[in-house]
Each structure stands twice: as C-alpha cells, then as structure tokens.
PDB file of C-alpha atoms in Angstrom:
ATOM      1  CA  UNK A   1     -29.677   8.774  -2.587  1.00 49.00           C
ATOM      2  CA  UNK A   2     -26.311  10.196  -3.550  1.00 58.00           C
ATOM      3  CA  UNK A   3     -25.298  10.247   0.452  1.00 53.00           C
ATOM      4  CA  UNK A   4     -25.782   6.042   0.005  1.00 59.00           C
ATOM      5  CA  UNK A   5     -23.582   6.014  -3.204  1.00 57.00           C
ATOM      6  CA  UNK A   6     -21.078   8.303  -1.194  1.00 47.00           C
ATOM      7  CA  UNK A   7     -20.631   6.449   1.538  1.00 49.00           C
ATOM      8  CA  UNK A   8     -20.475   3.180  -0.738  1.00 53.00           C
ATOM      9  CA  UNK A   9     -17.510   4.791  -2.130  1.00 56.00           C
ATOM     10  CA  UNK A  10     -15.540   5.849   1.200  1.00 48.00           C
ATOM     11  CA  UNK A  11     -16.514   2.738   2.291  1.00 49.00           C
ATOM     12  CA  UNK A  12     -14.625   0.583  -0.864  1.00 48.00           C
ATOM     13  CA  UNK A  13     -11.827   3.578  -0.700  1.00 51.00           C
ATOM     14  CA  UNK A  14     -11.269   2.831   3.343  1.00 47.00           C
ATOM     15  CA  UNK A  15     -11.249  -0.350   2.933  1.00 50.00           C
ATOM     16  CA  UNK A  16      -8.795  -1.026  -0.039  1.00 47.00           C
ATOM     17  CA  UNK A  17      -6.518   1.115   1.794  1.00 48.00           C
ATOM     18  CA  UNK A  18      -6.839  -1.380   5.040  1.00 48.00           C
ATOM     19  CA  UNK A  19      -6.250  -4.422   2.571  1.00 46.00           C
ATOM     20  CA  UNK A  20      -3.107  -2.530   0.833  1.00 43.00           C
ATOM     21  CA  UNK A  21      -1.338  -1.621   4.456  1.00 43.00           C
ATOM     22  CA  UNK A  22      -0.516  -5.092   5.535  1.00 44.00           C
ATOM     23  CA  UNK A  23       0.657  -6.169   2.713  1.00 42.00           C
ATOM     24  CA  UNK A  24       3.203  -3.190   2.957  1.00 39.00           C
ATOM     25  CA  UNK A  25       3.573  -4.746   6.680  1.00 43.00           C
ATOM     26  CA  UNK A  26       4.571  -8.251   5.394  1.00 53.00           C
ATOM     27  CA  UNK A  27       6.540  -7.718   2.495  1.00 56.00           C
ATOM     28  CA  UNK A  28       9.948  -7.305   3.562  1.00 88.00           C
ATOM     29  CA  UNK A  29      13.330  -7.706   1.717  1.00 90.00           C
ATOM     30  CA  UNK A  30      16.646  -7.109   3.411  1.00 90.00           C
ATOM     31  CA  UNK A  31      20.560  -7.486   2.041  1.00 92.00           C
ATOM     32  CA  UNK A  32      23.566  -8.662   4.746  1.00 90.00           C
ATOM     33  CA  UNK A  33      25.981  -7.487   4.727  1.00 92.00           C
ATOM     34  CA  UNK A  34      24.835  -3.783   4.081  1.00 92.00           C
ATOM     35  CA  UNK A  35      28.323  -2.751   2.472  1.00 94.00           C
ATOM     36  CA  UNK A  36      30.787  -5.217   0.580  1.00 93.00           C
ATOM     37  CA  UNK A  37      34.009  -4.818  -0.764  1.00 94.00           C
ATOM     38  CA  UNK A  38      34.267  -5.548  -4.743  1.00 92.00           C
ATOM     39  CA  UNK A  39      34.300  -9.581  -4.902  1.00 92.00           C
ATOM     40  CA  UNK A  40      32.697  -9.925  -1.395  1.00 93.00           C
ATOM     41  CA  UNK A  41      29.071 -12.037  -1.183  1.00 93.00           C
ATOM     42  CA  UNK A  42      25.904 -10.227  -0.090  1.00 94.00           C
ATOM     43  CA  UNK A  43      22.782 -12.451   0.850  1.00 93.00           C
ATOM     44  CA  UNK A  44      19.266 -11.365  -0.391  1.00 92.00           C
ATOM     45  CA  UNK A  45      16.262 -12.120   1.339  1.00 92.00           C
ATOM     46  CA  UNK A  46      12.509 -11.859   0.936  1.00 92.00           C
ATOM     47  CA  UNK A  47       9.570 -12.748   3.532  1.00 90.00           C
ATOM     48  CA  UNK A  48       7.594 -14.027   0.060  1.00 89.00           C
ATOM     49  CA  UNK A  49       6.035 -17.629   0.867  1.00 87.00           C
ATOM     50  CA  UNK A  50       7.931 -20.241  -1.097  1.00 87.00           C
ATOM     51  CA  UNK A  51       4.729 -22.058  -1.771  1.00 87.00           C
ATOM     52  CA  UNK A  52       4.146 -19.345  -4.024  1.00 84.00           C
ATOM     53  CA  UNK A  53       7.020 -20.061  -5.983  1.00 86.00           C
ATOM     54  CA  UNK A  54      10.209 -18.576  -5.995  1.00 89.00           C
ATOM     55  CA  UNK A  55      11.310 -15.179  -5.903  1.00 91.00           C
ATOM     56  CA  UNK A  56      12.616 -12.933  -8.108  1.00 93.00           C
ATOM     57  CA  UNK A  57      15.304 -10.679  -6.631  1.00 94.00           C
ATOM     58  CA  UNK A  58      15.893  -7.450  -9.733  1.00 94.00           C
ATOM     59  CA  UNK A  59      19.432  -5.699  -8.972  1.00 95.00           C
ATOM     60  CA  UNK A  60      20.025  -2.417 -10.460  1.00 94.00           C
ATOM     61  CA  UNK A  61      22.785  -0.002  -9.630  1.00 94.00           C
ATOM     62  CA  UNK A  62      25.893   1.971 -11.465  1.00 92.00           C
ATOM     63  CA  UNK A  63      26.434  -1.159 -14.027  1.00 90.00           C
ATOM     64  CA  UNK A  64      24.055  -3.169 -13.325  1.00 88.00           C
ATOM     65  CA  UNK A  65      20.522  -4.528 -13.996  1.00 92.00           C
ATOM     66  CA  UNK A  66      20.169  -8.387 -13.767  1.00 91.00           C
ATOM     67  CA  UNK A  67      17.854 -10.720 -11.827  1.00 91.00           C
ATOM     68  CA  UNK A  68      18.475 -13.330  -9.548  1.00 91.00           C
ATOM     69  CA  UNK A  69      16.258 -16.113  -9.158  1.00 90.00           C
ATOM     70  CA  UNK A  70      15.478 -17.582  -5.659  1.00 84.00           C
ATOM     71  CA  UNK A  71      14.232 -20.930  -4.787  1.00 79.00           C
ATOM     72  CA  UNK A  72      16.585 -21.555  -1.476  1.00 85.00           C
ATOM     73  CA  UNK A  73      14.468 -21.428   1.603  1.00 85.00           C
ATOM     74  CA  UNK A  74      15.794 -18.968   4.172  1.00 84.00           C
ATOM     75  CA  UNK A  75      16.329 -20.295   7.572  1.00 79.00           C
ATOM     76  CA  UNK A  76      13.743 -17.573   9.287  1.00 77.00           C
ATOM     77  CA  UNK A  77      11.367 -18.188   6.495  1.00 82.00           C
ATOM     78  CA  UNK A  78      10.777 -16.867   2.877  1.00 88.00           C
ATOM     79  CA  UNK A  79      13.328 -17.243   0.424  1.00 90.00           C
ATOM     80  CA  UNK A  80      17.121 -16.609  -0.116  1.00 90.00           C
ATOM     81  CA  UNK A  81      19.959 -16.227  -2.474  1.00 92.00           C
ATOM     82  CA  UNK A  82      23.561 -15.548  -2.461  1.00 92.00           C
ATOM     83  CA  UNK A  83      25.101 -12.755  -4.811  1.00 92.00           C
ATOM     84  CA  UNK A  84      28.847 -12.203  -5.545  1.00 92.00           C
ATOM     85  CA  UNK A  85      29.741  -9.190  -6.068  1.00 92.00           C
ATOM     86  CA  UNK A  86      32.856  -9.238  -8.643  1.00 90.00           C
ATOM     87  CA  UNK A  87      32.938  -7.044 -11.695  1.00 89.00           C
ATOM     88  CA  UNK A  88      30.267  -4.363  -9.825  1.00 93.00           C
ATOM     89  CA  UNK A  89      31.486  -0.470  -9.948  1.00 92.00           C
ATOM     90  CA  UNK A  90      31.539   1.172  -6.863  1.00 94.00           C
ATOM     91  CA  UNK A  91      28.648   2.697  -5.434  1.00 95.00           C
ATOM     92  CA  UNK A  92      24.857   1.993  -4.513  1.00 96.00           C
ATOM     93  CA  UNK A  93      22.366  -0.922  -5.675  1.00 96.00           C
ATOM     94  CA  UNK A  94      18.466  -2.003  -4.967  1.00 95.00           C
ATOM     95  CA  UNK A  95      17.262  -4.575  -4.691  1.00 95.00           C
ATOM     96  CA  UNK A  96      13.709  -5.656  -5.562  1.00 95.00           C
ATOM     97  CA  UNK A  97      11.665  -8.434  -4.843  1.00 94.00           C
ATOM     98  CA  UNK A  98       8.786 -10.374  -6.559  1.00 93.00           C
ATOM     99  CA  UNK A  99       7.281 -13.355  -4.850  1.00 91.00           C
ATOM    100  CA  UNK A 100       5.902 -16.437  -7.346  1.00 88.00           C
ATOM    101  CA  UNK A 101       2.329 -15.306  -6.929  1.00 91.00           C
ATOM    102  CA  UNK A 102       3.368 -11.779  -8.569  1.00 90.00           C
ATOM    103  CA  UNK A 103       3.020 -10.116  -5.503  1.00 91.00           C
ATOM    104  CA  UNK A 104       6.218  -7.383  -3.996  1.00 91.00           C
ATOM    105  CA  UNK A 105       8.389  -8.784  -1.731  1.00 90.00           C
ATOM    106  CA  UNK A 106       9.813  -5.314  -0.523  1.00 92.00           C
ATOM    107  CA  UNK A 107      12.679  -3.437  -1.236  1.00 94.00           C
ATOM    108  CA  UNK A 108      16.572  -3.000   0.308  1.00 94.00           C
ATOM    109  CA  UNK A 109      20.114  -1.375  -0.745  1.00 95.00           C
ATOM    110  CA  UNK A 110      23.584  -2.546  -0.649  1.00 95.00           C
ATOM    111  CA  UNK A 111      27.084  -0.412  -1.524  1.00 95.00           C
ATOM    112  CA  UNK A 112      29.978  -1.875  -3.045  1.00 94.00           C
ATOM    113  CA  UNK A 113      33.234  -0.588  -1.713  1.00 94.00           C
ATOM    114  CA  UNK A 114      36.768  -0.653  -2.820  1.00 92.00           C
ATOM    115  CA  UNK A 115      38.641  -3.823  -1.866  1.00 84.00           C
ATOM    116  CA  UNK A 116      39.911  -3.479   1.674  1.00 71.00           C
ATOM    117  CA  UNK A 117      36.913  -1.281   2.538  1.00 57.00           C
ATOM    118  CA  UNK A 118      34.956  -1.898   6.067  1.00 51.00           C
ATOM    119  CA  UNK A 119      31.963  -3.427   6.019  1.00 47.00           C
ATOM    120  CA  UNK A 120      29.333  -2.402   8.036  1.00 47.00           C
ATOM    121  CA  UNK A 121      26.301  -3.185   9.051  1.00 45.00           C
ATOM    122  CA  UNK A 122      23.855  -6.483   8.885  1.00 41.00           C
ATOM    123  CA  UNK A 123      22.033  -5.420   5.968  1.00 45.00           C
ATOM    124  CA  UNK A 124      19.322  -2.699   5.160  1.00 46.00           C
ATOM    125  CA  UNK A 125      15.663  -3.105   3.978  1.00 49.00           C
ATOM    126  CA  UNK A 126      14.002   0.418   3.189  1.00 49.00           C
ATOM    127  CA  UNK A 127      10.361  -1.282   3.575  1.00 50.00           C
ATOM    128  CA  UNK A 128       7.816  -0.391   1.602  1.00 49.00           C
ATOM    129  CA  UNK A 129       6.951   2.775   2.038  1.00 52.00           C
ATOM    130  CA  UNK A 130       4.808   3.515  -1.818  1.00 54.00           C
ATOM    131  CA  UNK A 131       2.296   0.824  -0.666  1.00 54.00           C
ATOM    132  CA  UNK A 132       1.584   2.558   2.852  1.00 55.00           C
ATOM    133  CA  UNK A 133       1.369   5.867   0.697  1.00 58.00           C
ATOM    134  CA  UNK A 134      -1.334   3.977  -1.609  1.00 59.00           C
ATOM    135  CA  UNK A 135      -3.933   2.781   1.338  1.00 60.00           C
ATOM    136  CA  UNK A 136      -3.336   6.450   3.120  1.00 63.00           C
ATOM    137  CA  UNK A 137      -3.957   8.097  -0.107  1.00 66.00           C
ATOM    138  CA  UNK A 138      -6.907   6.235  -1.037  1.00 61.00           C
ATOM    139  CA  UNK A 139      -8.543   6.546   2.856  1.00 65.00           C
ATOM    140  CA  UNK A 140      -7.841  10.456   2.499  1.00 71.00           C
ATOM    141  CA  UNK A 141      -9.860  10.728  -0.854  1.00 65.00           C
ATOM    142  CA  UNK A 142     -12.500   8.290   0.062  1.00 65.00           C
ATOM    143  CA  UNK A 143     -13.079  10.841   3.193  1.00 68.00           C
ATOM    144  CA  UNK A 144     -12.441  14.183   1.104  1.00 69.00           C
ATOM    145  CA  UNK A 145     -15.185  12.968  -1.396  1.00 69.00           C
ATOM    146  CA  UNK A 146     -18.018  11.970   1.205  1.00 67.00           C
ATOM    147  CA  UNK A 147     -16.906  15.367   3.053  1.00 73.00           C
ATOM    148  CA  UNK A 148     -17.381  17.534  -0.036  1.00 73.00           C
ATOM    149  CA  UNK A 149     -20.771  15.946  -1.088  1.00 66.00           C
ATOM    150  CA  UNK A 150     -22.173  16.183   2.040  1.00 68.00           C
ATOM    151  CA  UNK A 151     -20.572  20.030   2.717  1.00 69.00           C
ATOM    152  CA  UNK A 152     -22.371  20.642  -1.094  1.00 73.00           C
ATOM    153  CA  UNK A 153     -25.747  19.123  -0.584  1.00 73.00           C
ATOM    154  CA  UNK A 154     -26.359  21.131   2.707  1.00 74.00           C
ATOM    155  CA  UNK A 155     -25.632  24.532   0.661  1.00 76.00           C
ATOM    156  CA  UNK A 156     -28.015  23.720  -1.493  1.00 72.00           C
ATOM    157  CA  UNK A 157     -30.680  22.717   0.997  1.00 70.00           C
ATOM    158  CA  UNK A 158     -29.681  26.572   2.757  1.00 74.00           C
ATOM    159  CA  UNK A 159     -30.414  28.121  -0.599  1.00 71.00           C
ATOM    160  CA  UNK A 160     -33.599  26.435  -1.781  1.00 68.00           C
ATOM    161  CA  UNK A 161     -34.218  27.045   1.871  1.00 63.00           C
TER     162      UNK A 161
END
C-alpha cells in the first residue's frame, strides 16, 4: 500500500516540475540597449500577455528601486515601456517583471555608463533560471523518495526473510 502512496507522490512531484518548466520557457524579459550612457533611454520588455493586464517592470540597482508600469503593447508581442536613464549612478541594474495575472515575466540587466561611453549590445535577458531549478528539484526528490522506499521495504522483506 505504501508503494501506491509513493508513486502518487513522484507522480504529483514529476509532474509539478513539468508544469513549472514552461513557464520558465515563456517568461522572458529583455532590456535594449544592454549598456546606456547616463541620460540615454533603455526599452523594457516582457513576453506577459496584455490581456492579463499590464506589467509591472521593478528596477533595482546602485540608487535605485522604483517600478515602472507597462500597458504599451510591444510590437513582437507582450508588453513594453521606455525608461530614461538620468539621475542613475553608474553601474549595474535588474530588471524584474510581473505580468497582470501575478505571474513572472522573467528577468534582464542593464549598465549605466559615463556619458560618452559605448553602448553595446541589443539588450540582455538572464532567463529564468530559479524556476527551471524548482521543476528539476522537485522531479529529483519525487524520484529519491520512491527510490528510498522501495530500496527500504525490500531490506525488510530480506530480513523477515
């Protein structure tokens, strides 16, 4: 009977971790340009459906920790909006996303450089990698846990045995 409640469990585990990994796949944020001078305009973007609302980009960095509020549809889908970069200290910022259902709409960086700096690059997103961990974590114990029952019930059929 505990084999059946076992493999009930690695069944829920593997499959929570198969519902958590595309969502990881789908949610996607990315910034463009990548690097901006002090004053310069980066454009944030999210793959979150605007029929769930709009999206909630959070920036936090060296000085900073505001949000910016999306409801601009993006041109490849999802949702955009346009951030100037003026009064920012030099150095690194993320940027996350929540779509209107609540949901993460993934995760990028941009640096601000002195004035007269190069840019570079079309923009960054770093994916969601903590959501991929999640589903893999959860698959691994759901195994691990019908492994060790069943590894522990056959050494104690060899004793009684």
């Amino acid at each position: 009977m505990k084999a059946k409640t076992v493999l009930g469990s690695a069944a829920v585990g593997v499959g929570l971790g198969t519902l958590l990994l595309p969502a990881a796949a789908l949610a996607d944020t990315t910034v463009s340009p990548a690097t901006t001078p002090v004053g310069g305009t980066v454009v944030l973007t999210t793959t979150c459906n605007p029929k769930a609302g709009d999206a909630l980009f959070r920036v936090t960095g060296p000085n900073r920790d505001q949000n910016v509020r999306s409801t601009t549809a993006a041109a490849g889908g999802g949702l955009s909006a346009e951030l100037f970069t003026a009064g920012f200290t030099l150095g690194t910022y993320t940027v996350t996303a929540t779509c209107g259902d609540g949901s993460n709409g993934g995760t990028a960086s941009f640096t601000v450089t002195p004035i007269g700096g190069a840019q570079a690059g079309a923009g960054g997103g770093d994916g969601d990698t903590g959501v991929l961990v999640a589903g893999g974590a959860l698959a691994a114990a759901a195994v691990a846990g019908g492994t060790y029952v069943l590894v522990r019930r056959r050494r104690r059929a060899n004793a009684v045995a």
